[in-house]
Amino acid sequence: QVQLVESGGGVVQPGRSLRLSCAGSGFILSSRGMHWVRQAPGKGLEWVAVISHDGSGKYYADSVKGRFTISRDDSKNTLYLQMNSLNAEDTAVYYCAKAAFGVAPPADFWGQGTLVTVSS
Amino acid sequence: QTVVTQEPSFSVSPGGTVTLTCGLSSGSVSSSHYSSWYQQTPGQAPRTLIYTTNTRSSGVPDRFSGSLLGNKAALTITGAQADDESSYYCVLYMGSGISVFGGGTKLTVL
């Protein structure tokens, strides 16, 4: 049974850093591209970043480019999102999701999300 | 900056058919945008309905279908049910690794 479980969210002060994790089970994360998608309170979905299946391609939304880094540890079957220089606009539930193929949009499986709150 | 457009709201009668659309502020949607559709109820994670234009995700009833309609991507729900009342989001692949979500459509079944 395929499962994605995010963790690492919490309350963080503006300007600080946080690392989110997405642990996969039931499939090998490196077999597919993997996305991070976020949703601010009361708002719609926003695509954040994607990493290709082989890790050679990493792509970011303009809103997070230069501050966020997507990565993967294949030995732990885990996806990460390192978030630096956080600001209030980064407050959101963060979801990880499998790509359909390559770095195409999210396909069939999503995690349950982890909440990040940026506040002083 | 290209914007992905969706109807902010839509209503359908129980048993009726509704088509939600997903367009571009500039240009036409094609199969190379790999349009995908997600359903979300408040407090829940998104659920994938359709990906790569018309592939139904596992477990999704066949009354949900995806297509290209004119210059847009479309999600059609036939035989709408009360529990279809949700928000629906589309996403388009813009190339160079970038995906962009639409603003979502809030569907009311009444």
mmCIF file of C-alpha atoms in Angstrom:
data_model
loop_
_atom_site.group_PDB
_atom_site.id
_atom_site.type_symbol
_atom_site.label_atom_id
_atom_site.label_comp_id
_atom_site.label_asym_id
_atom_site.label_seq_id
_atom_site.Cartn_x
_atom_site.Cartn_y
_atom_site.Cartn_z
ATOM 1 C CA GLN A 1 0.000 0.000 0.000
ATOM 2 C CA VAL A 2 1.471 3.294 -1.117
ATOM 3 C CA GLN A 3 1.745 5.898 1.606
ATOM 4 C CA LEU A 4 3.373 9.328 1.912
ATOM 5 C CA VAL A 5 3.781 10.824 5.370
ATOM 6 C CA GLU A 6 4.962 14.397 5.847
ATOM 7 C CA SER A 7 6.533 15.687 9.045
ATOM 8 C CA GLY A 8 8.622 18.561 10.311
ATOM 9 C CA GLY A 9 6.055 21.323 10.341
ATOM 10 C CA GLY A 10 5.579 23.689 13.245
ATOM 11 C CA VAL A 11 5.786 27.306 14.336
ATOM 12 C CA VAL A 12 8.913 29.173 13.265
ATOM 13 C CA GLN A 13 9.975 32.802 13.517
ATOM 14 C CA PRO A 14 10.382 34.950 10.402
ATOM 15 C CA GLY A 15 13.832 34.637 8.898
ATOM 16 C CA ARG A 16 14.457 31.199 10.388
ATOM 17 C CA SER A 17 14.701 27.795 8.699
ATOM 18 C CA LEU A 18 12.763 24.554 8.754
ATOM 19 C CA ARG A 19 13.156 21.183 7.049
ATOM 20 C CA LEU A 20 10.151 19.136 6.016
ATOM 21 C CA SER A 21 10.282 15.403 5.385
ATOM 22 C CA CYS A 22 8.075 13.105 3.331
ATOM 23 C CA ALA A 23 8.573 9.420 4.045
ATOM 24 C CA GLY A 24 7.427 6.995 1.397
ATOM 25 C CA SER A 25 6.290 3.427 1.854
ATOM 26 C CA GLY A 26 4.918 0.882 -0.570
ATOM 27 C CA PHE A 27 6.938 2.277 -3.461
ATOM 28 C CA ILE A 28 10.421 3.555 -4.206
ATOM 29 C CA LEU A 29 10.516 7.365 -4.191
ATOM 30 C CA SER A 30 13.357 7.420 -6.709
ATOM 31 C CA SER A 31 11.170 5.660 -9.267
ATOM 32 C CA ARG A 32 9.137 8.837 -9.799
ATOM 33 C CA GLY A 33 9.499 12.578 -9.707
ATOM 34 C CA MET A 34 8.236 14.025 -6.444
ATOM 35 C CA HIS A 35 6.516 17.338 -5.767
ATOM 36 C CA TRP A 36 5.919 19.696 -2.887
ATOM 37 C CA VAL A 37 2.642 21.618 -3.031
ATOM 38 C CA ARG A 38 1.388 24.055 -0.399
ATOM 39 C CA GLN A 39 -1.891 25.637 0.622
ATOM 40 C CA ALA A 40 -2.101 28.809 2.677
ATOM 41 C CA PRO A 41 -5.038 29.039 5.117
ATOM 42 C CA GLY A 42 -8.255 29.560 3.183
ATOM 43 C CA LYS A 43 -6.428 29.712 -0.147
ATOM 44 C CA GLY A 44 -5.890 27.455 -3.143
ATOM 45 C CA LEU A 45 -3.135 25.017 -3.973
ATOM 46 C CA GLU A 46 0.275 26.390 -4.970
ATOM 47 C CA TRP A 47 2.956 24.302 -6.630
ATOM 48 C CA VAL A 48 6.296 24.717 -4.826
ATOM 49 C CA ALA A 49 8.960 22.402 -6.228
ATOM 50 C CA VAL A 50 9.680 19.112 -7.991
ATOM 51 C CA ILE A 51 12.654 16.755 -8.129
ATOM 52 C CA SER A 52 13.130 14.327 -11.013
ATOM 53 C CA HIS A 53 13.299 10.594 -10.401
ATOM 54 C CA ASP A 54 17.072 10.530 -10.743
ATOM 55 C CA GLY A 55 17.594 13.746 -8.793
ATOM 56 C CA SER A 56 19.213 15.506 -11.712
ATOM 57 C CA GLY A 57 16.410 18.033 -12.138
ATOM 58 C CA LYS A 58 15.164 20.333 -9.401
ATOM 59 C CA TYR A 59 12.668 23.067 -10.212
ATOM 60 C CA TYR A 60 11.054 25.749 -8.076
ATOM 61 C CA ALA A 61 8.245 28.247 -8.104
ATOM 62 C CA ASP A 62 9.465 31.828 -8.345
ATOM 63 C CA SER A 63 8.022 32.517 -4.872
ATOM 64 C CA VAL A 64 10.504 30.118 -3.231
ATOM 65 C CA LYS A 65 13.451 30.057 -5.632
ATOM 66 C CA GLY A 66 16.720 30.749 -3.856
ATOM 67 C CA ARG A 67 15.200 30.078 -0.416
ATOM 68 C CA PHE A 68 13.876 26.499 -0.635
ATOM 69 C CA THR A 69 15.772 23.361 -1.642
ATOM 70 C CA ILE A 70 14.187 20.036 -2.573
ATOM 71 C CA SER A 71 16.203 16.865 -2.074
ATOM 72 C CA ARG A 72 15.832 13.155 -1.510
ATOM 73 C CA ASP A 73 17.622 10.456 0.517
ATOM 74 C CA ASP A 74 17.140 7.226 -1.377
ATOM 75 C CA SER A 75 18.546 5.135 1.486
ATOM 76 C CA LYS A 76 15.702 6.417 3.674
ATOM 77 C CA ASN A 77 13.117 6.592 0.863
ATOM 78 C CA THR A 78 12.449 10.133 2.028
ATOM 79 C CA LEU A 79 11.882 13.460 0.290
ATOM 80 C CA TYR A 80 12.887 16.746 1.906
ATOM 81 C CA LEU A 81 12.167 20.429 1.601
ATOM 82 C CA GLN A 82 14.705 22.713 3.224
ATOM 83 C CA MET A 83 13.094 26.106 3.778
ATOM 84 C CA ASN A 84 15.274 29.114 4.613
ATOM 85 C CA SER A 85 14.512 32.793 5.173
ATOM 86 C CA LEU A 86 10.913 32.013 5.975
ATOM 87 C CA ASN A 87 8.303 34.761 5.966
ATOM 88 C CA ALA A 88 4.617 35.026 6.806
ATOM 89 C CA GLU A 89 3.634 34.252 3.200
ATOM 90 C CA ASP A 90 5.154 30.780 3.606
ATOM 91 C CA THR A 91 2.545 29.870 6.222
ATOM 92 C CA ALA A 92 0.699 26.906 4.735
ATOM 93 C CA VAL A 93 0.001 23.210 4.810
ATOM 94 C CA TYR A 94 2.727 21.508 2.787
ATOM 95 C CA TYR A 95 1.938 18.338 0.849
ATOM 96 C CA CYS A 96 4.219 15.945 -0.982
ATOM 97 C CA ALA A 97 2.912 14.095 -4.030
ATOM 98 C CA LYS A 98 4.098 11.671 -6.705
ATOM 99 C CA ALA A 99 4.527 12.872 -10.265
ATOM 100 C CA ALA A 100 2.691 11.084 -13.055
ATOM 101 C CA PHE A 101 6.018 10.649 -14.847
ATOM 102 C CA GLY A 102 9.156 12.721 -15.226
ATOM 103 C CA VAL A 103 8.415 16.081 -13.634
ATOM 104 C CA ALA A 104 4.815 16.138 -14.845
ATOM 105 C CA PRO A 105 2.197 17.391 -12.368
ATOM 106 C CA PRO A 106 1.206 15.358 -9.310
ATOM 107 C CA ALA A 107 -0.579 12.126 -10.104
ATOM 108 C CA ASP A 108 -2.075 9.520 -7.910
ATOM 109 C CA PHE A 109 -0.760 9.812 -4.366
ATOM 110 C CA TRP A 110 -0.555 12.663 -1.876
ATOM 111 C CA GLY A 111 0.499 12.846 1.741
ATOM 112 C CA GLN A 112 -1.803 14.205 4.457
ATOM 113 C CA GLY A 113 0.192 17.431 4.801
ATOM 114 C CA THR A 114 2.171 19.187 7.513
ATOM 115 C CA LEU A 115 1.399 22.705 8.754
ATOM 116 C CA VAL A 116 4.072 25.390 8.777
ATOM 117 C CA THR A 117 3.282 28.606 10.624
ATOM 118 C CA VAL A 118 5.704 31.516 10.326
ATOM 119 C CA SER A 119 5.071 33.928 13.140
ATOM 120 C CA SER A 120 6.955 35.942 15.712
ATOM 121 C CA GLN B 1 3.392 35.464 -16.195
ATOM 122 C CA THR B 2 0.813 33.000 -17.510
ATOM 123 C CA VAL B 3 -2.188 32.493 -15.277
ATOM 124 C CA VAL B 4 -4.236 29.295 -15.115
ATOM 125 C CA THR B 5 -7.926 30.146 -15.050
ATOM 126 C CA GLN B 6 -10.863 28.281 -13.515
ATOM 127 C CA GLU B 7 -14.445 29.252 -12.821
ATOM 128 C CA PRO B 8 -14.557 30.480 -9.192
ATOM 129 C CA SER B 9 -17.852 28.706 -8.569
ATOM 130 C CA PHE B 10 -20.343 26.435 -10.257
ATOM 131 C CA SER B 11 -23.547 24.724 -9.277
ATOM 132 C CA VAL B 12 -25.162 21.537 -10.496
ATOM 133 C CA SER B 13 -28.369 19.708 -9.666
ATOM 134 C CA PRO B 14 -28.197 16.209 -8.213
ATOM 135 C CA GLY B 15 -28.004 13.752 -11.101
ATOM 136 C CA GLY B 16 -26.955 16.475 -13.494
ATOM 137 C CA THR B 17 -23.843 16.916 -15.568
ATOM 138 C CA VAL B 18 -21.307 19.690 -15.123
ATOM 139 C CA THR B 19 -18.132 20.578 -16.997
ATOM 140 C CA LEU B 20 -15.445 22.580 -15.244
ATOM 141 C CA THR B 21 -12.733 24.164 -17.355
ATOM 142 C CA CYS B 22 -9.075 25.060 -16.986
ATOM 143 C CA GLY B 23 -7.588 27.614 -19.333
ATOM 144 C CA LEU B 24 -4.626 29.869 -19.879
ATOM 145 C CA SER B 25 -4.596 33.658 -19.732
ATOM 146 C CA SER B 26 -2.589 33.466 -22.930
ATOM 147 C CA GLY B 27 -2.729 30.589 -25.366
ATOM 148 C CA SER B 28 -4.444 27.231 -25.580
ATOM 149 C CA VAL B 29 -4.198 24.162 -23.389
ATOM 150 C CA SER B 30 -2.840 21.095 -25.189
ATOM 151 C CA SER B 31 -1.910 17.542 -24.276
ATOM 152 C CA SER B 32 1.639 18.707 -23.560
ATOM 153 C CA HIS B 33 0.315 20.604 -20.524
ATOM 154 C CA TYR B 34 -0.527 17.211 -18.919
ATOM 155 C CA SER B 35 -3.590 18.755 -17.257
ATOM 156 C CA SER B 36 -4.598 17.161 -13.981
ATOM 157 C CA TRP B 37 -7.600 17.566 -11.697
ATOM 158 C CA TYR B 38 -7.928 17.300 -7.923
ATOM 159 C CA GLN B 39 -10.858 17.277 -5.551
ATOM 160 C CA GLN B 40 -10.545 18.738 -2.078
ATOM 161 C CA THR B 41 -12.936 19.065 0.819
ATOM 162 C CA PRO B 42 -12.131 21.381 3.760
ATOM 163 C CA GLY B 43 -9.460 20.038 6.091
ATOM 164 C CA GLN B 44 -8.541 17.171 3.783
ATOM 165 C CA ALA B 45 -5.614 16.549 1.478
ATOM 166 C CA PRO B 46 -6.278 16.832 -2.249
ATOM 167 C CA ARG B 47 -7.452 13.703 -4.008
ATOM 168 C CA THR B 48 -6.334 13.127 -7.579
ATOM 169 C CA LEU B 49 -9.210 12.530 -9.972
ATOM 170 C CA ILE B 50 -7.576 12.823 -13.393
ATOM 171 C CA TYR B 51 -3.961 13.160 -14.532
ATOM 172 C CA THR B 52 -2.256 13.599 -17.897
ATOM 173 C CA THR B 53 -5.460 14.996 -19.432
ATOM 174 C CA ASN B 54 -7.702 11.950 -19.216
ATOM 175 C CA THR B 55 -6.198 9.206 -17.037
ATOM 176 C CA ARG B 56 -8.511 8.422 -14.160
ATOM 177 C CA SER B 57 -6.748 7.828 -10.862
ATOM 178 C CA SER B 58 -7.244 4.471 -9.184
ATOM 179 C CA GLY B 59 -10.585 4.175 -7.417
ATOM 180 C CA VAL B 60 -12.133 7.237 -9.063
ATOM 181 C CA PRO B 61 -15.633 6.553 -10.424
ATOM 182 C CA ASP B 62 -16.007 6.679 -14.204
ATOM 183 C CA ARG B 63 -18.531 9.495 -13.907
ATOM 184 C CA PHE B 64 -15.448 11.739 -13.624
ATOM 185 C CA SER B 65 -13.721 12.271 -16.940
ATOM 186 C CA GLY B 66 -11.041 14.576 -18.285
ATOM 187 C CA SER B 67 -10.616 15.958 -21.776
ATOM 188 C CA LEU B 68 -9.527 18.879 -23.901
ATOM 189 C CA LEU B 69 -12.453 21.064 -24.900
ATOM 190 C CA GLY B 70 -11.701 23.813 -27.368
ATOM 191 C CA ASN B 71 -8.676 25.647 -26.027
ATOM 192 C CA LYS B 72 -9.116 24.434 -22.442
ATOM 193 C CA ALA B 73 -8.808 21.339 -20.313
ATOM 194 C CA ALA B 74 -12.095 20.090 -18.917
ATOM 195 C CA LEU B 75 -13.386 17.959 -16.076
ATOM 196 C CA THR B 76 -16.850 16.525 -16.611
ATOM 197 C CA ILE B 77 -18.912 15.056 -13.798
ATOM 198 C CA THR B 78 -21.939 13.081 -14.909
ATOM 199 C CA GLY B 79 -24.668 12.087 -12.494
ATOM 200 C CA ALA B 80 -23.542 14.551 -9.822
ATOM 201 C CA GLN B 81 -23.973 13.409 -6.245
ATOM 202 C CA ALA B 82 -24.218 15.342 -3.015
ATOM 203 C CA ASP B 83 -20.728 14.305 -1.934
ATOM 204 C CA ASP B 84 -19.281 15.803 -5.122
ATOM 205 C CA GLU B 85 -19.732 19.172 -3.430
ATOM 206 C CA SER B 86 -16.063 20.163 -3.083
ATOM 207 C CA SER B 87 -13.397 22.420 -4.457
ATOM 208 C CA TYR B 88 -11.783 21.297 -7.697
ATOM 209 C CA TYR B 89 -8.321 22.349 -8.784
ATOM 210 C CA CYS B 90 -6.551 21.910 -12.069
ATOM 211 C CA VAL B 91 -2.843 22.117 -12.725
ATOM 212 C CA LEU B 92 -0.953 22.608 -15.974
ATOM 213 C CA TYR B 93 2.636 21.764 -16.799
ATOM 214 C CA MET B 94 4.314 24.848 -18.278
ATOM 215 C CA GLY B 95 7.574 23.193 -19.296
ATOM 216 C CA SER B 96 11.040 23.496 -17.757
ATOM 217 C CA GLY B 97 9.813 21.613 -14.711
ATOM 218 C CA ILE B 98 7.229 24.229 -13.756
ATOM 219 C CA SER B 99 3.623 23.425 -12.874
ATOM 220 C CA VAL B 100 0.945 26.020 -12.133
ATOM 221 C CA PHE B 101 -2.351 25.477 -10.330
ATOM 222 C CA GLY B 102 -5.562 27.240 -11.160
ATOM 223 C CA GLY B 103 -7.397 29.133 -8.463
ATOM 224 C CA GLY B 104 -9.954 26.366 -7.976
ATOM 225 C CA THR B 105 -13.696 25.976 -8.548
ATOM 226 C CA LYS B 106 -16.095 25.597 -5.669
ATOM 227 C CA LEU B 107 -18.828 23.220 -6.811
ATOM 228 C CA THR B 108 -22.232 23.281 -5.163
ATOM 229 C CA VAL B 109 -24.674 20.433 -5.649
ATOM 230 C CA LEU B 110 -28.231 21.644 -5.111
#
